[in-house]
Short mmCIF file of C-alpha atoms in Angstrom, two decimals:
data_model
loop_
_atom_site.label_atom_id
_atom_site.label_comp_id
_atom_site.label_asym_id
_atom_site.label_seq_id
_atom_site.Cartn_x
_atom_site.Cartn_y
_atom_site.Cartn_z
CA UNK A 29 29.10 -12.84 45.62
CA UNK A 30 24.99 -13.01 45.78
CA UNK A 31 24.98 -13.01 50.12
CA UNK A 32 23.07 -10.89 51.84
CA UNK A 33 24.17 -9.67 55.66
CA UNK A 34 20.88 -8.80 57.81
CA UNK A 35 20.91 -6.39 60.91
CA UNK A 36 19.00 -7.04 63.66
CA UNK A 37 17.99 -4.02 66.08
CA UNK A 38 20.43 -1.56 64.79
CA UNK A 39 18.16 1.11 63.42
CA UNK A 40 19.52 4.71 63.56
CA UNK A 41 22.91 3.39 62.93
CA UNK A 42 25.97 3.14 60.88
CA UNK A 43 27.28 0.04 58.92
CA UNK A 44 30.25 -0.19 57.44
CA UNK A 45 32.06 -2.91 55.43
CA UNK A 46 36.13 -2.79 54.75
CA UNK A 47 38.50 -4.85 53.40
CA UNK A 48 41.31 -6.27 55.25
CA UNK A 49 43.27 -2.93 54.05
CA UNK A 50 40.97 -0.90 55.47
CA UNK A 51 39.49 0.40 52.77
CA UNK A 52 35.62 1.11 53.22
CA UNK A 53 33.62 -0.83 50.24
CA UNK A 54 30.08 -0.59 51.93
CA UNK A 55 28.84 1.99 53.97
CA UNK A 56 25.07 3.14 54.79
CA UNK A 57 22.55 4.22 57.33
CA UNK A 58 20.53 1.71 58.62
CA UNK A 59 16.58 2.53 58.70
CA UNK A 60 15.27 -0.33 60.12
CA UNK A 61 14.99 -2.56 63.16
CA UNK A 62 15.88 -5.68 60.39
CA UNK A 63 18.02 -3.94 57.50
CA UNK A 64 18.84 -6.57 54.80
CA UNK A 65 21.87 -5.37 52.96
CA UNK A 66 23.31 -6.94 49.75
CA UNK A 67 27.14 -8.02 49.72
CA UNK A 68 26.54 -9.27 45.60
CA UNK A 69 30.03 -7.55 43.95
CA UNK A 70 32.38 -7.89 47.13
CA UNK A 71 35.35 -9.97 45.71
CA UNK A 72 36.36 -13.07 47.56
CA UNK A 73 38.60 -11.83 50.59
CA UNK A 74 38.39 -10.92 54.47
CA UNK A 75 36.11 -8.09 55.67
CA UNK A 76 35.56 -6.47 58.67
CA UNK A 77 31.53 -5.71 59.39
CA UNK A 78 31.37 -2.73 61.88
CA UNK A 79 27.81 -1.09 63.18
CA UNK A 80 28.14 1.71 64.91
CA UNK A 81 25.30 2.56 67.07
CA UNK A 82 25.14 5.61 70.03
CA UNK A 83 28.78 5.39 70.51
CA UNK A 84 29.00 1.78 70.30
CA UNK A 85 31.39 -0.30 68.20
CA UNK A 86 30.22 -3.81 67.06
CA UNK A 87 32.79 -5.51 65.07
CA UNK A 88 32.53 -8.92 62.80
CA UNK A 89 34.74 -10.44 60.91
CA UNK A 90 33.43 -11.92 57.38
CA UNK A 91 34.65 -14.52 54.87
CA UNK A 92 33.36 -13.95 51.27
CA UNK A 93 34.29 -16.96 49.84
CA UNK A 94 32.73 -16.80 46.20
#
């Protein structure tokens, strides 16, 4: 894969990527009001997207389809 997943307004927290087996493949701190983070090297499957932010849970799901 060559995407790229950007965070708006999330500074100061946590994002995390994992597979559908839940097994984490991505996880960092995010710096930034606008945190650009590179998904290149995620095989083609379901993830689940999760920032987690002053003890709130935002959840996505994501298709990486290359």
């Amino acid at each position: 894969s060559t995407e790229t997943i950007t965070l708006n307004n999330a500074a100061g927290g946590r994002f995390t990527i994992t597979d559908i087996s839940g097994r984490v493949r991505h996880n960092l701190v995010i710096n930034s009001n606008i945190e650009v983070v590179n998904a290149t090297g995620l095989e083609p499957g379901y993830y689940i997207l999760r920032v987690n932010k002053n003890n709130s849970i935002t959840t996505r799901k994501y298709i990486d389809i290359w």
